[in-house]
Coordinates of C-alpha atoms and ligand atoms in Angstrom, one line a residue:
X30 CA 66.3 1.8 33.5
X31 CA 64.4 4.8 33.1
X32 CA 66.3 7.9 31.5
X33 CA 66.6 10.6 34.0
X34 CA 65.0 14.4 33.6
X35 CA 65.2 17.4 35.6
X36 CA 62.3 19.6 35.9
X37 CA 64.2 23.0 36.8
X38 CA 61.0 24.7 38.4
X39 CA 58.3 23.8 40.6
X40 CA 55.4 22.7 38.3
X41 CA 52.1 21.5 38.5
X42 CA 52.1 17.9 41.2
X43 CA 50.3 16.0 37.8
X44 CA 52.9 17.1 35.3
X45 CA 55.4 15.6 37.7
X46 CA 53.6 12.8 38.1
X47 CA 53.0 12.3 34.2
X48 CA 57.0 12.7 33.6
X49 CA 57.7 9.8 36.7
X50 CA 55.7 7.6 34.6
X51 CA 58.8 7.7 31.9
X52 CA 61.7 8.9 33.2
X53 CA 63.3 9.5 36.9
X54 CA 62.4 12.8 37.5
X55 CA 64.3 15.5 39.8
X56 CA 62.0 18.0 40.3
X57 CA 62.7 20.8 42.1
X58 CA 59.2 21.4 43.6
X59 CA 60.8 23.5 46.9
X60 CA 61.0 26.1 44.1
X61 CA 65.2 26.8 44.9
X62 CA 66.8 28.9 42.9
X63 CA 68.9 26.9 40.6
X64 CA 71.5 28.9 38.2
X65 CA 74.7 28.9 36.8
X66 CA 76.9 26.1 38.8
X67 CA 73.8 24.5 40.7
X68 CA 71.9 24.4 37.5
X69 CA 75.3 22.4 35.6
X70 CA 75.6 20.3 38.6
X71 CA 72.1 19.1 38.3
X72 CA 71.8 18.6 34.7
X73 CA 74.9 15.8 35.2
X74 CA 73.7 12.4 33.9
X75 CA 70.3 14.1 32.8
X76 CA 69.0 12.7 29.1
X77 CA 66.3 16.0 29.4
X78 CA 64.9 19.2 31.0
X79 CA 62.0 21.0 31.4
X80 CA 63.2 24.5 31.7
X81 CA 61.3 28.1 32.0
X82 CA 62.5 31.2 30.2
X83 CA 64.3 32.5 32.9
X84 CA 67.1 29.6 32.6
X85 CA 70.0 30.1 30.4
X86 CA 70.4 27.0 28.7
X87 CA 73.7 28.1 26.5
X88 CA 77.3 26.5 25.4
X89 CA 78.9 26.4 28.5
X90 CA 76.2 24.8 30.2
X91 CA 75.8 22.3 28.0
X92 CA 79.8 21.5 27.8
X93 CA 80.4 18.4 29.1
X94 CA 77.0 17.2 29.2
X95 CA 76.9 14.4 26.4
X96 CA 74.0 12.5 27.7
X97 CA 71.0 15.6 27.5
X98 CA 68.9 15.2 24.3
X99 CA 66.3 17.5 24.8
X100 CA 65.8 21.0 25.9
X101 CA 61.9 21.5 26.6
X102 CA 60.9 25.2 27.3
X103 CA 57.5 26.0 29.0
X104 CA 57.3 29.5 27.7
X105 CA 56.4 30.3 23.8
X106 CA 59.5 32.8 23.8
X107 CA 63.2 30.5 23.5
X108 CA 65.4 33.6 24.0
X109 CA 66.9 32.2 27.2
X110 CA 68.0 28.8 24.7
X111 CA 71.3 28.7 22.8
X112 CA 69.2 27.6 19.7
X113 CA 72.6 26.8 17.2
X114 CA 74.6 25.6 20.3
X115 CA 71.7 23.3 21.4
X116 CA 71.6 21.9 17.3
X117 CA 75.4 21.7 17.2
X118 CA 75.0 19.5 20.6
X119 CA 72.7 17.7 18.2
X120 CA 70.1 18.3 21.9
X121 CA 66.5 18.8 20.7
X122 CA 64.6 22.3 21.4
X123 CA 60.7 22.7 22.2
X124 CA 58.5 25.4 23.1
X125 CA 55.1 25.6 24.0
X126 CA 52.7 28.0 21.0
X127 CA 49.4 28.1 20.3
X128 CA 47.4 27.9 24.0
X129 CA 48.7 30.7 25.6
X130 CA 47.7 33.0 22.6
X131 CA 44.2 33.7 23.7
X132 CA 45.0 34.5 27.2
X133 CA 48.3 36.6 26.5
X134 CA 46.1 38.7 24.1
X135 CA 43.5 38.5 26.9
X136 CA 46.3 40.2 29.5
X137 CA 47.3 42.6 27.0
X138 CA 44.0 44.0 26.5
X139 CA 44.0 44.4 30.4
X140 CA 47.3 46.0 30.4
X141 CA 45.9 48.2 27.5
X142 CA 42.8 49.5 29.5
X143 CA 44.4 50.0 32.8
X144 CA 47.2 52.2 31.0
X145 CA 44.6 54.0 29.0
X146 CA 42.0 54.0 31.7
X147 CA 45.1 54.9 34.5
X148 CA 43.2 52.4 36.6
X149 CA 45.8 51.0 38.6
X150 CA 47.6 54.8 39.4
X151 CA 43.7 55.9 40.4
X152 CA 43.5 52.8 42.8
X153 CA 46.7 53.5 44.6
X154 CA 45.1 57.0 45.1
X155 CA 42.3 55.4 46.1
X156 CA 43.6 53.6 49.0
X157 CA 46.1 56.1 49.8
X158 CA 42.5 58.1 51.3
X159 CA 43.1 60.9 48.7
X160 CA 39.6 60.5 47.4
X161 CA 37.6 63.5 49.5
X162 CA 35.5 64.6 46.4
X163 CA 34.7 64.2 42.7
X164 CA 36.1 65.9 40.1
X165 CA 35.3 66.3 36.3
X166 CA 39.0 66.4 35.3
X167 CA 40.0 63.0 38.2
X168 CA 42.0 60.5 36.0
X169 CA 41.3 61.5 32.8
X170 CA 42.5 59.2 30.2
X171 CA 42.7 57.8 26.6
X172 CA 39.9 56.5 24.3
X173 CA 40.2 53.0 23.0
X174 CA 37.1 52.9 20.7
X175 CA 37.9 54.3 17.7
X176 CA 41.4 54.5 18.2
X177 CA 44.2 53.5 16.1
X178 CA 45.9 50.3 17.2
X179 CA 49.7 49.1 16.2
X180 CA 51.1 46.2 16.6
X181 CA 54.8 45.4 16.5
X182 CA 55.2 42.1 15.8
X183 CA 52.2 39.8 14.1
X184 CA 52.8 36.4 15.2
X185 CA 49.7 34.2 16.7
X186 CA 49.5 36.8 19.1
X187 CA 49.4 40.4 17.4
X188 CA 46.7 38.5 15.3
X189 CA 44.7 37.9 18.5
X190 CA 45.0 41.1 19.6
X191 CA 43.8 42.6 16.4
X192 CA 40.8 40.3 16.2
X193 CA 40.1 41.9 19.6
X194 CA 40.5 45.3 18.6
X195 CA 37.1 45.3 15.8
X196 CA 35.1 44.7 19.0
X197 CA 36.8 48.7 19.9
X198 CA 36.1 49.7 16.6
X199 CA 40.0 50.3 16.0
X200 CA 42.0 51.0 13.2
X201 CA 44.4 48.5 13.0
X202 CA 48.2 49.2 12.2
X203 CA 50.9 46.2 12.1
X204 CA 54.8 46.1 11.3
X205 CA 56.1 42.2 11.1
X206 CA 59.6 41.1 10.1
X207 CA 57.0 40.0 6.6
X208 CA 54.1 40.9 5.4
X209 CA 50.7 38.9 6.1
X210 CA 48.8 37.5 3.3
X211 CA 46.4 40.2 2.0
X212 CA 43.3 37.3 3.1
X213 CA 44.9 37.4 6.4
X214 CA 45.2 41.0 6.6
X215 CA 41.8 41.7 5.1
X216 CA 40.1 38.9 8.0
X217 CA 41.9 40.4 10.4
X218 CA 41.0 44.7 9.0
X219 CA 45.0 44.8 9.6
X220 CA 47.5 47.3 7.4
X221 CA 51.4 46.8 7.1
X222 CA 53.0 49.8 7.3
X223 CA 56.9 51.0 8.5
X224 CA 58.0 51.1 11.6
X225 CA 58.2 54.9 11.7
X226 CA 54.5 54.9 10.9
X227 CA 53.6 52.2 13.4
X228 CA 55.5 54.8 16.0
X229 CA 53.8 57.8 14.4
X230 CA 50.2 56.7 13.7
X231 CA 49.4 54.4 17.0
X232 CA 47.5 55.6 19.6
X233 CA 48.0 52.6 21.8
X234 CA 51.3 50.5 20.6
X235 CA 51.8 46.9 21.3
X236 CA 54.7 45.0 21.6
X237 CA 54.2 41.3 20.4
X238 CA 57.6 40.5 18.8
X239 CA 60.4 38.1 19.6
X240 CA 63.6 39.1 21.5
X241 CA 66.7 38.7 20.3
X242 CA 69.9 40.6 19.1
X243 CA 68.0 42.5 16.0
X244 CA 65.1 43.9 18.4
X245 CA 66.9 44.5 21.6
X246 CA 66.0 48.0 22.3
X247 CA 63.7 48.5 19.2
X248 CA 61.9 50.8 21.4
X249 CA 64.4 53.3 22.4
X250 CA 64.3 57.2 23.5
X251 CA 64.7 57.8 19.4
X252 CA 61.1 55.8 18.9
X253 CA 59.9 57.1 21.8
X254 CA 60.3 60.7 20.4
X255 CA 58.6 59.4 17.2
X256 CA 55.4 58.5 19.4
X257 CA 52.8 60.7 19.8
X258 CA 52.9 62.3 23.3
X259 CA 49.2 60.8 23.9
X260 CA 49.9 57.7 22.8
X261 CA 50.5 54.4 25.4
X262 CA 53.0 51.7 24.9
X263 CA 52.0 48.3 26.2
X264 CA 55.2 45.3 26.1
X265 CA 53.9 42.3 26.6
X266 CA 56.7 40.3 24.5
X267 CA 60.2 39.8 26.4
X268 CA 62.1 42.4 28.5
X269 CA 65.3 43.9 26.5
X270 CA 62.5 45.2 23.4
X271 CA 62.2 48.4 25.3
X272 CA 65.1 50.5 26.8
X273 CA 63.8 51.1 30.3
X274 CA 65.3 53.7 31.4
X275 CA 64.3 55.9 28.3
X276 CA 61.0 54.8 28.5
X277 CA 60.8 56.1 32.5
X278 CA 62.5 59.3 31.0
X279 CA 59.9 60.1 28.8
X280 CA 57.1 58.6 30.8
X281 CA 58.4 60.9 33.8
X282 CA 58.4 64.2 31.3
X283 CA 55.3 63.3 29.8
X284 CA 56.7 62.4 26.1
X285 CA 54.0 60.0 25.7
X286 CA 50.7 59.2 28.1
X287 CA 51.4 56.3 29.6
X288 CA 52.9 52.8 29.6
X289 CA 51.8 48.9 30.5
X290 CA 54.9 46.5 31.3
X291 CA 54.9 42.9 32.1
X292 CA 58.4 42.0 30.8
X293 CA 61.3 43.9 32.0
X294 CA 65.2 43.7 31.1
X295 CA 66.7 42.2 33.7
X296 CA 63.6 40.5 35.7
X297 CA 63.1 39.9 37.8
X298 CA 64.9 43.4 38.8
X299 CA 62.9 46.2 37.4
X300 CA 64.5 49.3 36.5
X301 CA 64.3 51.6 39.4
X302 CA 63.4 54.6 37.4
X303 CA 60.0 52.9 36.5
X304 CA 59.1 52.1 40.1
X305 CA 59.3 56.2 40.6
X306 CA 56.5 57.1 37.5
X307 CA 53.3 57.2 38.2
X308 CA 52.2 57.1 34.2
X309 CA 52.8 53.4 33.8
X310 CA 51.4 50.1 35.1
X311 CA 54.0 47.1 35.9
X312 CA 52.9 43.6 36.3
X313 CA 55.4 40.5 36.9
X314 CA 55.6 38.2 33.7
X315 CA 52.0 37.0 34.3
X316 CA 50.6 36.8 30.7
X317 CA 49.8 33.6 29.8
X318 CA 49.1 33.2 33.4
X319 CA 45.5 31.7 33.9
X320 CA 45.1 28.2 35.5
X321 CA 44.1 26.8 32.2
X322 CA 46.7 28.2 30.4
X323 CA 49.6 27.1 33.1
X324 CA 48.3 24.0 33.1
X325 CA 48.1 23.5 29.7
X326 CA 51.9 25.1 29.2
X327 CA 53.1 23.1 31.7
X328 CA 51.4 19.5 29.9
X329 CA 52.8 20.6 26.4
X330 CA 56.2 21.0 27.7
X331 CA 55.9 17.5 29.1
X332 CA 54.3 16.1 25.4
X333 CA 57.4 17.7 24.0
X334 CA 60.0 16.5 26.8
X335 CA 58.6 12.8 26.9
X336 CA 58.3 12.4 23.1
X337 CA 62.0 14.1 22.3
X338 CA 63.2 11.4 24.6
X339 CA 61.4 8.3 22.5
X340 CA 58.5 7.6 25.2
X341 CA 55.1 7.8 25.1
X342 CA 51.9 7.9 22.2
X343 CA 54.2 10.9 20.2
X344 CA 57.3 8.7 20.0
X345 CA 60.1 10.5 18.1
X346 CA 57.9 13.3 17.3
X347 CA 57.6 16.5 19.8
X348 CA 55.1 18.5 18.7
X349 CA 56.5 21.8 19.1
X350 CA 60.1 21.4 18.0
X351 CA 62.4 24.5 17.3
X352 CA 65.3 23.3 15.5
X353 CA 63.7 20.5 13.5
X354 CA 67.4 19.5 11.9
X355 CA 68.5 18.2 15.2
X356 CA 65.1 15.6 14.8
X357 CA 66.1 14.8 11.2
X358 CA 69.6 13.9 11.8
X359 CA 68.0 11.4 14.6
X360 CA 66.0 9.9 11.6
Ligands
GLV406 C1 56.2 33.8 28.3 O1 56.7 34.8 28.4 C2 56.3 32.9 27.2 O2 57.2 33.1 26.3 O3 55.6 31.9 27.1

């Protein structure tokens, strides 16, 4: 008998179809909202999931659920997993790196240019019929080329979006939990420097780091003040990096220029504040989201999920694995 998964979200018809050829699959294509008690109920008998980063896949879930082996995430980001509950539970943990890097760093640049550029506040003029005349001073915003870039965070992507920013002619600041290696720094025309500097010396900041307890709120009204009031701040990372509501503060008193949001704390519920500023452009968790890159999220996540669960060419070996001790003990 096959095993049995559970594919929390609707996906791609082919990735479904891939998974049915190794295990019985509920899907749950209809798209319903499946959390807390629904979520448990479903994941009875299960041997493995294929979960996005809005499900929390923690302790009490898992309670009572001998018979799941595999936790597959279709996101890069595992915040939403109970990594050391999931490894206690001896229940494997994936994610999916590497091909959404190009196209998250694409979306930040966009983010980055329409904060700068104010190009989605000048289109909602637009269409509101304000437009009677032009003006010399309409929409004036902030130069990229030449500017000095920072980067918080310098995983796979911060380094895209640096390689990104010689075409801009930028100055390149990073701060990383460690240091890159000076060749990597040096290909890349990247310098480490503090956080306070990051904050003080960036005329466009970007937020590129993981979420968790040690960076929720590492952008709060204190580094806000530290930010120069024509700077922008673009989070592209996880919602919970940024205090909302201080950011709309200072957005709303013009502290710094402007702001680009597509993760919020609490989405899909965004804080109401932000909804009211004009100085900031919000866009709903859409990153990584180009066909290609969906596609090939969603195909990776079901690489991981089919070989954590001992089928297919990968047997015993997911490629993207986050707690590799749980796949050494199975050894
Ligand atoms: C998206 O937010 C991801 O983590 O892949």
């Amino acid at each position: 008998m096959k095993p049995s998964v559970l594919v929390t979200r609707a996906v791609f018809p082919d990735v479904i179809e891939r998974l049915s050829q190794y295990f019985e699959v509920d899907d749950n294509q209809p798209d319903a909202v499946l959390d807390g008690a629904a979520l448990k109920a479903r994941l009875a008998g299960k041997a493995g999931v294929l979960a996005n980063a809005a499900d929390r896949i923690d302790a009490d879930l898992i309670a009572g659920l001998p018979g799941l082996r595999a936790v597959c995430n279709m996101a890069v980001g595992y915040n939403n997993l109970d990594v050391p509950a999931l490894t206690a539970a001896g229940i494997v943990a994936t994610n999916t790196p590497d091909v959404l890097t190009e196209t998250t760093a694409d979306f930040g640049w966009a983010l980055l240019m329409a904060t700068a550029r104010r190009v989605t506040e000048s289109e909602h003029w637009l269409r509101a019929g304000k437009w009677e005349r032009w003006a010399y001073d309409m929409f004036l915003g902030m130069d990229l080329y030449g500017s000095t870039l920072g980067i918080l965070g310098m995983g796979r992507i911060g380094q895209a979006l640096a390689r990104r920013a010689a075409g801009f002619g930028m100055t390149v600041l990073y701060h990383n939990r460690s240091q890159l290696p000076a060749g990597t720094e040096s290909a890349l025309n990247a310098r480490y420097v503090s956080k306070d500097e990051l904050l003080a010396q960036s005329d466009h900041l970007i937020l590129v780091l993981p979420y968790g307890p040690a960076s929720h709120h590492a952008i709060g009204a204190a580094e806000l003040a530290r930010m120069k009031p024509t700077a922008t701040l673009i989070n592209l990372a996880r919602g919970g990096i940024v205090d909302d509501g201080a950011l709309a503060q200072a957005l709303r008193e013009r502290r710094i220029f402007g702001a680009g949001l597509d993760v919020f704390e609490g989405e899909p519920a965004v804080h109401p504040d932000l909804l009211t500023v004009p100085n900031v452009v919000l866009t709903p968790h859409i990153a990584s989201a180009s066909e290609k890159t969906r596609r090939a999220m969603a195909n990776l996540a079901a690489d991981n999920l089919i070989a954590a669960l001992d089928a297919g060419p990968r047997a015993g070996q997911p490629p993207c694995v986050v707690n590799p001790e749980v796949m050494a003990r199975r050894r």
